[in-house]
C-alpha cells in the first residue's frame, strides 16, 4: 500500500492565505510516501511545508510559480503504474479531456495528473486515467466560477489504484472514491 | 551539654558553621526537652525546673534552657500558655547580638509554634485567645526583624556584600513568623486587617531597610490569601510609596497583580469583589504614584508595571475595554517624555504589552478599538514596529479574523504601516534582510484575503484603501502586494449584479467598468518595477473576467496591454513559449469579441507562434492556434478553413525541422514526433466532423509517418505512434457515430 498525495494550484499568497485548517490537520507527516504537485504553489514557504509532510516531493511548473527551475512535466513509476505530471496550462484548450489524453499518449503514462482548471476531475478512458486534484486552497480561477478546496489521495497497490478525493464543501470535508485496475497483460505505454 | 552550648557561644563562628552547630544543638535540646518531660511526669515540679535553669551561668545557654523548660511548662498546662510565651519572648531581649538573637528567637518560634492558643487548639482558654497568640508572634517577629536589620550595619563597609549575602540566607527565619500568622485559624479577615497587617507594615516601613522591606512585602503577598489582599488593597498599596526608593517595588507590584489575576482567573465568582473594591483604579493610582515618586525610574520598570496591570485588567475585567485603554493611555504618557526607546528589554516588554490584548481577545478588531493602542506603537523603533506588525498579522491569520469595514482596514494598515511603507529610514531598505523582507511582504499578501465584506460597496471602499496604500509603498513591494489585490478585485466583479438587474444601472457607484479601470490602474504600476511577466499574466486574467462580463472593448484593451508586454518585455525564449501558451489558451476561451477584433488578435497570436526561436516550439504553438478557430459552444467561432490552415502550417514547420535534421543538425532529432503530434490534432478535429479535415488528409499523414526512415531509431516516436493507432482502434470500437468516423480511416 503506497499513499500518494496529489494536489496543486494553491496560489499562496496571491489568491489564498493558506490551506484550509481542516486539510492541514489531515495532512500529517509520515503517513504519505509520495507527493505529486501540479504546480502554482507559488512560494518557497509552501514548498518547504509540503516537504515536511513527505520528503519525496515531485513538482512541475505552473505559470505563477516563483521557482523557475521546476520542470514542465515529469513521469514516475509507483507500483505497476506509470504516472505523468504536468500543470496543464500548456495543453490547449485548457481542461479539454481529448487534448489531455493526447498529452497522456505523449508521456506514455497510465495516470496523468494535471491541474490549472481548479476543478476536480477523474476521467477514465481506454488509454488510462486523467486526474485533476483541483485547487487545494479553493483559489480563484478565471476558468472555473465555483471552486471548492480539494485534493486527491491515491492508494496504489500493484495493479490497483484507489483514488480518494477530498473536497471542502460548506465547511465540511466530503470524501469520494474511484477505483482503477490496470490489466496485467497490457504493456506499460497504452 | 551545657558546656557545649557555652563553647558554641563563646567562639565567633562564621554563619555556615554556626548554622550547623545550631542544628546539632537543637537536636540535643530536643532530647533535653524529652528528658524534662519525663522528669515532670515522675513528679518533679515544672515550676522548679523553670526556676532552676535560670541559674545557668552564661546568658545564651540560659535562655535556650529556659525556652526548653518553658515548652515543657506549657505542655503541662500548669500556667496559661500566653503568660509563659510572653515571659519567654521578653526574656529573649537579653540577646542583642543579631546572629545569636535570630537563632535563639527562631528556636523560640519553633517550640512555641504548636502551643499557640489558637482557635480550636488545646491551649485555648478563657484568658488565652488567639489575640494572645498573634501578639506573641508579632512581638517575636518585630524583634527578629530589628536584629536582622542590625546585621546590615555590623562591621566594616568593605564586607557589606558578604553581610548582605548572609542576610539573604537568614531571611526565612524572619519570614517564618508571617507564615505562622497566616496559618492561625483565628486570624480571619478582620483580625488581619485590624491587627496583623497594620503592625507588620509598621515594622516594615519603620525599619527603613531595603532588603527587609522588599523581602517582607513580598512575603506578605505570598503567604496571605488573595481574598485578604483584595480587601486590604489600599492599605497595602498605601505602604508602597513609603518604602525606601531603592526597593524594587516594580517586581513586588507585578507579583501582586499576577496573583490577583490568577485568583480571578481560577475563581470566576470573586469577580464582583474586584469591582466592589475598585481594584483596578486603586492599582492604577498606586502605580501612578510610584512612578511619580521615582523621578528617574527607567522606562523598562514603568513599562513592566503597566504590562502587569494590563494583563491584570484583561484577566479580571475582560469586557472593560475602557480600562485597558486607560492603561495604554498612562503608558503613552510615560513614553512621551522619553523619545525613542533604546533599551532592548524595554522594547521587548512593550511588544509583550501590545501582544497581550491580541492574545486575550483573539480578535484584532477588538484590539483596534483601543484608541491608545496605535499611540503606543508609534513609540517603537522601526524594526520593532515591523516585528509588532508581523505579530498582529499572525494573530489575524491564526484566528481567521475577517476585517470587514473600510474604517477598520484603514486603522489596521496604519498599525502595520512598517510593513507597507518605507518608514523614514536613512538607509532605506538595506536595513532589512532580503529573506525577511520577502517573508514580511508575503504575510501582507496573505492578509489581503482576510479583508472582506459581502457588501459590494463596502468591499470597493476596502480595495480602494488598499490601492492607495500599496501604490505608495515603494516599488519593491508591488510584486507582492498587487497580485492579491487584483484577485480580490476580480472576485468582487463576480459578485456584482448583472447590468440588467441593477435598478441603479450605470449610476451605481460600483460598476464593472469602474472596477476594470481600477484594475488597469494597479497593474500598470508593475512593468516598471520591473515585473512585466507578472503584469502580463494579470492582464490576461482581467481579460477573461471582462469576457465573462461581456465587456468587449475592455477585454480588447487588456489583450492589447498583454500583447505590448509580450512584444517589448518578454524576450527570453523559454518565457516566450509559456507566455504564448497563456495567450493562446486565454484567447481560445474568449467569445466576447466581434469578428474584426478577434481576427486582429488571432492573427497576432499565430504570428508570434511562427516567430518563436526553436522550430519544435514554433510547430507546437502553431498547431495550438488551430483551436482558436473552433469553439465548441459558439457556432460563430467555427472556421474549418482556418483550422486546416494552421495544421498545414504546422506541417510545413515540421517538415523544415526534419530537413535540418537530415542535414545533420542536432536538436531536431524528434521531428517525426512533431508529425505524430499533428496527426493527433488532425484526428481531434476529424472526430468533430469538420468538413475540411478529410479522411484523405488523415490517411496521407499516416502514410507519411509510416514512411519515415528515421522512425526505427526513435523509440519515443515509435511508442507515440503506436499509442495513437491504438487510440484510433479504441475509438473505432466505441461504435455509433464516432465509431463510424474512425471506421473510414484506412491505416
PDB file of C-alpha atoms in Angstrom, chain A residues 12-18 21 43 45-46 61 63-64 66 68 72 89-90 92-94 96 98-99 102 105-107 126-127 140-145 189-190, chain B residues 397 438-439 442 445-446 449 483-484 487 490-491 494 537 541 544 548 578 581-582 584-586 588-589 623 627 677 680-681 684 716 720 723-724 726-727 730 734:
ATOM      1  CA  UNK A  12      -0.349  31.187  -1.957  1.00  0.00           C
ATOM      2  CA  UNK A  13      -0.206  34.106  -1.270  1.00  0.00           C
ATOM      3  CA  UNK A  14      -1.612  35.668  -4.433  1.00  0.00           C
ATOM      4  CA  UNK A  15      -5.030  34.095  -4.347  1.00  0.00           C
ATOM      5  CA  UNK A  16      -5.268  32.387  -0.968  1.00  0.00           C
ATOM      6  CA  UNK A  17      -3.875  32.876   2.511  1.00  0.00           C
ATOM      7  CA  UNK A  18      -3.231  29.215   3.291  1.00  0.00           C
ATOM      8  CA  UNK A  21      -7.258  24.295   8.540  1.00  0.00           C
ATOM      9  CA  UNK A  43       6.207  30.493  -2.911  1.00  0.00           C
ATOM     10  CA  UNK A  45       7.233  28.530   2.062  1.00  0.00           C
ATOM     11  CA  UNK A  46       4.643  26.182   0.603  1.00  0.00           C
ATOM     12  CA  UNK A  61       5.896  24.268 -13.072  1.00  0.00           C
ATOM     13  CA  UNK A  63       2.696  29.722 -14.764  1.00  0.00           C
ATOM     14  CA  UNK A  64       2.729  31.660 -11.479  1.00  0.00           C
ATOM     15  CA  UNK A  66       8.201  31.681  -8.209  1.00  0.00           C
ATOM     16  CA  UNK A  68      11.521  28.746 -12.490  1.00  0.00           C
ATOM     17  CA  UNK A  72       7.441  21.410 -17.468  1.00  0.00           C
ATOM     18  CA  UNK A  89      -1.627  25.469 -18.962  1.00  0.00           C
ATOM     19  CA  UNK A  90       0.494  24.006 -21.769  1.00  0.00           C
ATOM     20  CA  UNK A  92      -4.803  23.861 -25.184  1.00  0.00           C
ATOM     21  CA  UNK A  93      -7.780  24.019 -24.972  1.00  0.00           C
ATOM     22  CA  UNK A  94      -7.467  24.211 -21.206  1.00  0.00           C
ATOM     23  CA  UNK A  96     -10.139  19.651 -22.751  1.00  0.00           C
ATOM     24  CA  UNK A  98      -9.245  14.816 -25.519  1.00  0.00           C
ATOM     25  CA  UNK A  99      -6.226  17.088 -25.644  1.00  0.00           C
ATOM     26  CA  UNK A 102      -3.042  13.302 -26.197  1.00  0.00           C
ATOM     27  CA  UNK A 105      -0.057   9.407 -25.030  1.00  0.00           C
ATOM     28  CA  UNK A 106       2.958  11.687 -25.407  1.00  0.00           C
ATOM     29  CA  UNK A 107       4.180  10.968 -21.907  1.00  0.00           C
ATOM     30  CA  UNK A 126      -9.291   3.320 -22.750  1.00  0.00           C
ATOM     31  CA  UNK A 127      -5.843   4.771 -22.665  1.00  0.00           C
ATOM     32  CA  UNK A 140      -9.831  31.985  -7.572  1.00  0.00           C
ATOM     33  CA  UNK A 141      -9.825  30.759 -11.131  1.00  0.00           C
ATOM     34  CA  UNK A 142     -10.815  32.591 -14.284  1.00  0.00           C
ATOM     35  CA  UNK A 143     -11.766  29.236 -15.776  1.00  0.00           C
ATOM     36  CA  UNK A 144     -13.966  27.938 -13.018  1.00  0.00           C
ATOM     37  CA  UNK A 145     -16.519  30.033 -11.146  1.00  0.00           C
ATOM     38  CA  UNK A 189       2.606   2.510 -22.686  1.00  0.00           C
ATOM     39  CA  UNK A 190      -1.079   2.098 -23.505  1.00  0.00           C
TER      40      UNK A 190
ATOM     41  CA  UNK B 397      -4.221  34.555  10.318  1.00  0.00           C
ATOM     42  CA  UNK B 438      10.087  38.593   1.365  1.00  0.00           C
ATOM     43  CA  UNK B 439       8.514  36.810   4.293  1.00  0.00           C
ATOM     44  CA  UNK B 442       4.195  37.546   1.693  1.00  0.00           C
ATOM     45  CA  UNK B 445      -0.189  39.466   0.767  1.00  0.00           C
ATOM     46  CA  UNK B 446      -1.901  36.736   2.753  1.00  0.00           C
ATOM     47  CA  UNK B 449      -7.502  37.808   1.754  1.00  0.00           C
ATOM     48  CA  UNK B 483      -1.449  40.346  -7.213  1.00  0.00           C
ATOM     49  CA  UNK B 484      -3.620  39.581  -4.159  1.00  0.00           C
ATOM     50  CA  UNK B 487      -7.541  38.758  -7.195  1.00  0.00           C
ATOM     51  CA  UNK B 490     -11.670  40.064  -9.660  1.00  0.00           C
ATOM     52  CA  UNK B 491     -13.676  38.235  -7.006  1.00  0.00           C
ATOM     53  CA  UNK B 494     -18.100  38.270  -9.874  1.00  0.00           C
ATOM     54  CA  UNK B 537      -0.350  37.309 -16.582  1.00  0.00           C
ATOM     55  CA  UNK B 541      -6.719  37.214 -16.017  1.00  0.00           C
ATOM     56  CA  UNK B 544     -11.047  36.613 -19.010  1.00  0.00           C
ATOM     57  CA  UNK B 548     -17.479  36.898 -18.622  1.00  0.00           C
ATOM     58  CA  UNK B 578       4.928  29.863 -21.783  1.00  0.00           C
ATOM     59  CA  UNK B 581       0.627  29.231 -24.284  1.00  0.00           C
ATOM     60  CA  UNK B 582      -1.140  31.640 -21.961  1.00  0.00           C
ATOM     61  CA  UNK B 584      -3.498  31.151 -26.950  1.00  0.00           C
ATOM     62  CA  UNK B 585      -5.154  29.427 -24.003  1.00  0.00           C
ATOM     63  CA  UNK B 586      -6.896  32.609 -22.914  1.00  0.00           C
ATOM     64  CA  UNK B 588      -9.267  30.357 -27.163  1.00  0.00           C
ATOM     65  CA  UNK B 589     -11.833  30.908 -24.405  1.00  0.00           C
ATOM     66  CA  UNK B 623      -0.987  23.786 -34.080  1.00  0.00           C
ATOM     67  CA  UNK B 627      -8.039  25.687 -31.556  1.00  0.00           C
ATOM     68  CA  UNK B 677       1.517  15.167 -32.639  1.00  0.00           C
ATOM     69  CA  UNK B 680      -3.334  13.631 -33.170  1.00  0.00           C
ATOM     70  CA  UNK B 681      -4.658  17.115 -33.821  1.00  0.00           C
ATOM     71  CA  UNK B 684      -9.221  15.643 -32.868  1.00  0.00           C
ATOM     72  CA  UNK B 716       9.756   7.648 -28.327  1.00  0.00           C
ATOM     73  CA  UNK B 720       3.714   7.576 -29.560  1.00  0.00           C
ATOM     74  CA  UNK B 723      -0.450   4.563 -28.858  1.00  0.00           C
ATOM     75  CA  UNK B 724      -2.056   6.880 -31.408  1.00  0.00           C
ATOM     76  CA  UNK B 726      -4.314   2.133 -30.509  1.00  0.00           C
ATOM     77  CA  UNK B 727      -6.379   5.189 -29.666  1.00  0.00           C
ATOM     78  CA  UNK B 730     -10.434   2.181 -29.281  1.00  0.00           C
ATOM     79  CA  UNK B 734     -16.930   2.599 -29.496  1.00  0.00           C
TER      80      UNK B 734
END
